[in-house]
XYZ file of C-alpha atoms in Angstrom:
350
model
C -34.261 -5.533 -17.663
C -34.518 -7.922 -20.628
C -33.013 -6.527 -23.777
C -34.246 -7.254 -27.290
C -33.088 -10.648 -28.473
C -32.378 -12.024 -24.997
C -34.211 -15.200 -24.010
C -37.220 -14.947 -21.753
C -36.450 -15.942 -18.130
C -37.730 -19.369 -17.276
C -40.058 -19.852 -14.298
C -38.173 -20.588 -11.119
C -34.978 -18.787 -12.110
C -33.711 -15.888 -9.960
C -34.266 -13.384 -12.760
C -37.857 -14.581 -13.301
C -38.608 -14.336 -9.579
C -37.098 -10.838 -9.366
C -39.057 -9.544 -12.360
C -42.290 -11.111 -11.184
C -41.805 -9.550 -7.749
C -41.235 -6.091 -9.230
C -44.264 -6.356 -11.507
C -46.557 -7.416 -8.637
C -45.284 -4.602 -6.424
C -45.799 -2.062 -9.201
C -49.361 -3.254 -9.862
C -50.303 -3.097 -6.173
C -48.766 0.356 -5.693
C -50.542 1.690 -8.797
C -53.834 0.287 -7.525
C -53.224 1.947 -4.148
C -52.613 5.321 -5.792
C -55.637 4.909 -8.055
C -57.872 4.096 -5.089
C -56.731 7.240 -3.272
C -57.265 9.316 -6.427
C -60.741 7.838 -6.881
C -61.678 8.658 -3.276
C -60.441 12.223 -3.730
C -62.384 12.519 -6.991
C -65.653 11.570 -5.334
C -64.979 13.962 -2.447
C -64.484 16.823 -4.913
C -67.463 15.687 -6.988
C -69.747 15.776 -3.939
C -68.645 19.347 -3.206
C -69.464 21.322 -0.077
C -71.438 24.372 0.982
C -68.478 26.698 0.500
C -68.110 25.608 -3.120
C -71.862 25.893 -3.653
C -71.712 29.544 -2.571
C -68.327 30.041 -4.292
C -66.731 31.315 -1.085
C -63.430 30.600 0.699
C -63.443 28.365 3.746
C -62.536 31.223 6.104
C -65.399 33.487 5.011
C -67.349 35.409 7.653
C -71.092 35.550 8.212
C -71.609 38.933 6.502
C -70.083 37.774 3.230
C -72.106 34.549 3.339
C -75.390 36.439 3.573
C -74.351 38.886 0.865
C -73.354 36.076 -1.470
C -76.599 34.213 -0.859
C -78.692 37.282 -1.699
C -76.867 37.686 -5.004
C -77.279 34.013 -5.941
C -80.917 33.983 -4.829
C -81.641 36.895 -7.126
C -80.181 34.930 -10.027
C -81.468 31.419 -9.346
C -84.821 32.103 -7.706
C -87.460 29.558 -8.861
C -89.870 32.321 -9.834
C -87.538 33.287 -12.679
C -87.735 29.863 -14.297
C -89.694 29.628 -17.549
C -90.528 25.959 -18.112
C -91.766 23.511 -15.432
C -88.564 21.495 -15.697
C -86.433 24.587 -15.169
C -88.640 25.556 -12.252
C -88.094 22.178 -10.557
C -84.322 22.336 -11.064
C -84.157 25.950 -9.918
C -86.211 25.134 -6.833
C -83.905 22.248 -5.872
C -80.825 24.421 -6.392
C -82.359 27.287 -4.413
C -83.143 24.942 -1.517
C -79.514 23.779 -1.595
C -78.238 27.346 -1.470
C -80.649 28.187 1.354
C -79.478 25.156 3.325
C -75.850 26.191 2.806
C -76.555 29.736 3.952
C -78.514 28.628 7.037
C -75.795 26.130 8.035
C -72.790 28.397 7.567
C -74.326 31.416 9.275
C -75.142 29.393 12.411
C -71.884 29.035 14.428
C -72.911 25.722 15.983
C -74.074 24.180 12.710
C -71.008 25.466 10.892
C -68.751 23.891 13.520
C -70.542 20.566 13.090
C -70.707 20.774 9.297
C -66.988 21.374 8.925
C -66.275 18.231 10.965
C -69.045 15.796 9.996
C -70.320 17.103 6.692
C -73.923 17.242 5.471
C -74.926 14.326 7.710
C -75.566 16.817 10.518
C -78.655 18.065 8.682
C -80.401 14.822 9.644
C -79.353 14.873 13.297
C -82.310 15.541 15.517
C -82.255 17.205 18.959
C -78.834 18.778 18.360
C -78.502 22.504 18.886
C -75.261 23.166 20.772
C -71.685 22.277 19.927
C -71.670 19.769 22.788
C -74.708 18.002 21.327
C -73.074 17.730 17.916
C -69.819 16.411 19.386
C -71.615 13.747 21.438
C -73.700 12.573 18.485
C -70.660 12.607 16.199
C -68.492 10.599 18.578
C -71.325 8.110 19.091
C -71.515 7.592 15.330
C -67.730 7.105 15.076
C -67.405 4.766 18.055
C -69.022 1.668 16.494
C -66.832 2.041 13.393
C -63.615 1.931 15.397
C -64.904 -0.709 17.797
C -66.019 -3.008 14.985
C -62.763 -2.492 13.102
C -60.684 -3.393 16.167
C -62.754 -6.540 16.770
C -62.358 -7.632 13.141
C -58.610 -6.967 13.204
C -58.290 -8.878 16.472
C -60.115 -11.889 15.068
C -58.004 -11.820 11.913
C -54.846 -11.610 14.030
C -55.841 -14.586 16.172
C -56.724 -16.668 13.114
C -53.351 -15.945 11.500
C -54.449 -13.704 8.625
C -52.439 -10.716 9.886
C -49.157 -12.415 10.648
C -46.966 -9.990 8.746
C -45.893 -6.983 10.795
C -46.462 -8.640 14.163
C -44.061 -7.581 16.883
C -41.483 -10.257 17.738
C -39.031 -9.879 20.628
C -36.260 -12.068 19.245
C -37.862 -15.351 20.283
C -40.749 -17.419 19.082
C -44.365 -16.715 20.069
C -45.146 -17.363 23.673
C -47.823 -19.942 22.836
C -45.023 -22.524 22.612
C -43.948 -21.907 26.219
C -47.424 -21.740 27.700
C -47.424 -17.996 28.385
C -50.842 -17.527 26.860
C -51.587 -13.985 28.032
C -48.218 -12.588 27.011
C -48.361 -14.502 23.751
C -51.806 -13.077 23.004
C -50.678 -9.507 23.665
C -47.538 -9.880 21.566
C -49.530 -11.579 18.817
C -51.925 -8.634 18.620
C -49.262 -5.928 18.969
C -48.910 -5.051 15.297
C -48.129 -1.925 13.367
C -51.736 -1.952 12.143
C -52.996 -1.215 15.651
C -50.484 1.608 16.037
C -51.578 3.205 12.755
C -55.237 2.690 13.632
C -54.679 4.267 17.050
C -52.946 7.266 15.468
C -55.902 7.679 13.104
C -58.319 7.612 16.049
C -56.292 10.271 17.894
C -56.157 12.492 14.800
C -59.897 12.173 14.304
C -60.665 12.887 17.956
C -58.411 15.971 17.889
C -59.996 17.190 14.655
C -63.571 16.707 15.854
C -63.284 18.033 19.385
C -61.167 21.190 18.913
C -62.741 24.581 18.100
C -60.048 25.192 15.482
C -58.958 23.225 12.439
C -56.034 20.847 12.586
C -52.690 22.685 12.098
C -51.637 19.960 9.670
C -54.643 20.815 7.543
C -54.355 24.602 7.692
C -50.571 25.020 7.588
C -49.351 22.086 5.485
C -51.915 20.149 3.440
C -54.289 22.867 2.228
C -51.530 25.391 1.336
C -49.728 22.612 -0.543
C -52.875 21.617 -2.463
C -53.856 25.158 -3.401
C -50.310 26.208 -4.333
C -49.041 23.206 -6.265
C -52.334 21.981 -7.748
C -55.781 23.345 -8.559
C -57.325 21.245 -5.795
C -59.669 23.219 -3.525
C -58.860 23.253 0.198
C -60.150 20.300 2.167
C -62.613 20.634 4.990
C -61.993 18.549 8.135
C -64.702 15.996 7.281
C -63.257 15.578 3.768
C -59.772 15.183 5.193
C -60.991 12.473 7.600
C -62.871 10.654 4.836
C -59.723 10.548 2.709
C -57.642 9.469 5.725
C -60.001 6.539 6.403
C -59.876 5.459 2.770
C -56.108 5.811 2.651
C -55.509 3.833 5.855
C -57.740 0.889 4.950
C -56.434 0.788 1.379
C -52.898 0.876 2.778
C -53.720 -2.077 5.063
C -54.979 -4.083 2.087
C -52.007 -3.128 -0.058
C -49.484 -4.055 2.636
C -51.266 -7.369 3.126
C -50.743 -8.042 -0.567
C -47.142 -6.780 -0.546
C -46.043 -8.607 2.599
C -45.205 -11.929 0.845
C -42.748 -10.092 -1.396
C -40.866 -8.659 1.588
C -40.871 -11.882 3.619
C -37.410 -13.293 4.418
C -36.219 -16.070 2.094
C -36.620 -19.695 3.062
C -33.643 -21.267 4.902
C -31.099 -23.121 2.732
C -31.621 -26.789 1.989
C -35.339 -26.416 1.455
C -36.082 -26.828 5.164
C -39.238 -24.989 6.102
C -39.312 -26.001 9.767
C -38.949 -23.231 12.297
C -37.947 -23.144 15.927
C -41.621 -22.952 16.824
C -42.326 -26.201 14.959
C -39.355 -27.872 16.642
C -40.622 -26.832 20.054
C -44.063 -28.200 19.234
C -42.543 -31.513 18.115
C -40.505 -31.700 21.317
C -43.651 -31.147 23.354
C -45.452 -33.882 21.419
C -42.507 -36.230 21.979
C -42.552 -35.526 25.718
C -46.300 -36.163 25.856
C -45.885 -39.445 23.974
C -43.156 -40.577 26.370
C -45.300 -39.641 29.352
C -48.266 -41.606 28.003
C -46.000 -44.594 27.319
C -44.724 -44.579 30.908
C -48.279 -44.306 32.252
C -49.452 -47.167 30.032
C -46.548 -49.323 31.294
C -47.501 -48.592 34.891
C -51.131 -49.519 34.286
C -50.079 -52.742 32.584
C -47.837 -53.550 35.546
C -50.749 -53.054 37.926
C -52.902 -55.395 35.840
C -50.182 -58.076 35.856
C -49.486 -57.739 39.595
C -51.595 -60.843 40.596
C -49.503 -63.026 38.245
C -46.072 -61.919 39.464
C -43.930 -65.068 39.960
C -46.440 -67.337 38.204
C -44.741 -68.025 34.874
C -47.304 -70.608 33.800
C -50.164 -68.206 34.466
C -48.418 -65.439 32.572
C -47.784 -67.726 29.596
C -51.415 -68.855 29.606
C -52.629 -65.239 29.777
C -50.369 -64.196 26.928
C -51.580 -67.099 24.797
C -55.234 -66.231 25.390
C -54.596 -62.557 24.656
C -52.796 -63.530 21.454
C -55.659 -65.827 20.433
C -58.245 -63.135 21.213
C -56.291 -60.641 19.182
C -56.090 -62.957 16.187
C -59.748 -63.984 16.329
C -61.309 -60.579 16.999
C -58.957 -58.222 15.258
C -57.143 -59.900 12.409
C -59.652 -62.526 11.279
C -62.565 -60.146 11.781
C -61.073 -57.770 9.231
C -63.121 -57.899 5.973
C -60.064 -58.087 3.755
C -58.543 -60.907 5.788
C -61.831 -62.846 5.706
C -62.111 -62.414 1.935
C -58.520 -63.595 1.467
C -59.141 -66.684 3.643
C -62.351 -67.455 1.730
C -60.621 -67.259 -1.659
C -57.757 -69.426 -0.366
C -60.132 -72.125 0.912
C -62.064 -72.050 -2.351
C -58.906 -72.627 -4.393
C -57.839 -75.531 -2.124
C -61.209 -77.309 -2.595
C -61.020 -77.208 -6.387
C -60.362 -80.785 -7.588
C -60.670 -82.316 -4.106
C -62.133 -85.903 -3.929
C -65.712 -86.390 -2.864
C -66.177 -86.268 0.909
C -62.997 -84.261 1.499
C -63.218 -81.327 3.837
């Protein structure tokens, strides 16, 4: 901390770097928490059928029908006075009727608790098996597309932080392409994403709610806070938002947890050194091959020193005429030199 009266740390000093690092981490963490809070706010704002009927999530069919009859007697559209009130009352009554019809049907209630109000638009679904198949088909492209995007980002180097390393450099440097690809893609992000997929599959396919939701999360929310209990589809929506926000936040935080640069300002790594060694070996190989080809070309003149000298002279002359003198800058320099030499020359001089 900087006390009152102390000078402000200058950029580049250890204290400045430490304070800047802490401030950036704090801002990113606060943004992460705000994003989760915002997602939870919109989930609560959207509500659910249990809240619309003002019933607990474990209510039975008899209580649902009794509650609907009481609310219908109060909010029936025929009791509205003005046309505007009639329209609002009719929309609210239709919402209550939809909630009652969904929660009193065991199959629809099973699907609603896991996929939310989207099931009302699913056609040709009547049994639990139909709802599960349609729900998994709607979730499959999301996970498949996310894995493809993460794989492409990993291969292009945008997800370097968190990649598994086995104590040696990536296998691309040794030519083990398949192993290098697998190790390059084996990141903690894929593990977390796989755990999320397993949790979602377990939540959607079981006839009971997740024990984590019923025994830990919901009792904690209702006891410690005034938050209503979460339904499975609300829990999964928050989990998706939390995971992807966490990925983004860790991508922003990773530079602050990266190991410091080696002393002396050297930024070369063992991988770079191996690449340079490979380039050096390739250059030496090409040099040896070029020498062999030149030897084959000179084979007819072996032992003929005069012929070799004549060939070298002609090659030198060709090089000067076609490479050096043909260069525009060289030609301009020769032209300016000749022009200066002719200034003041007698008539008839070349």
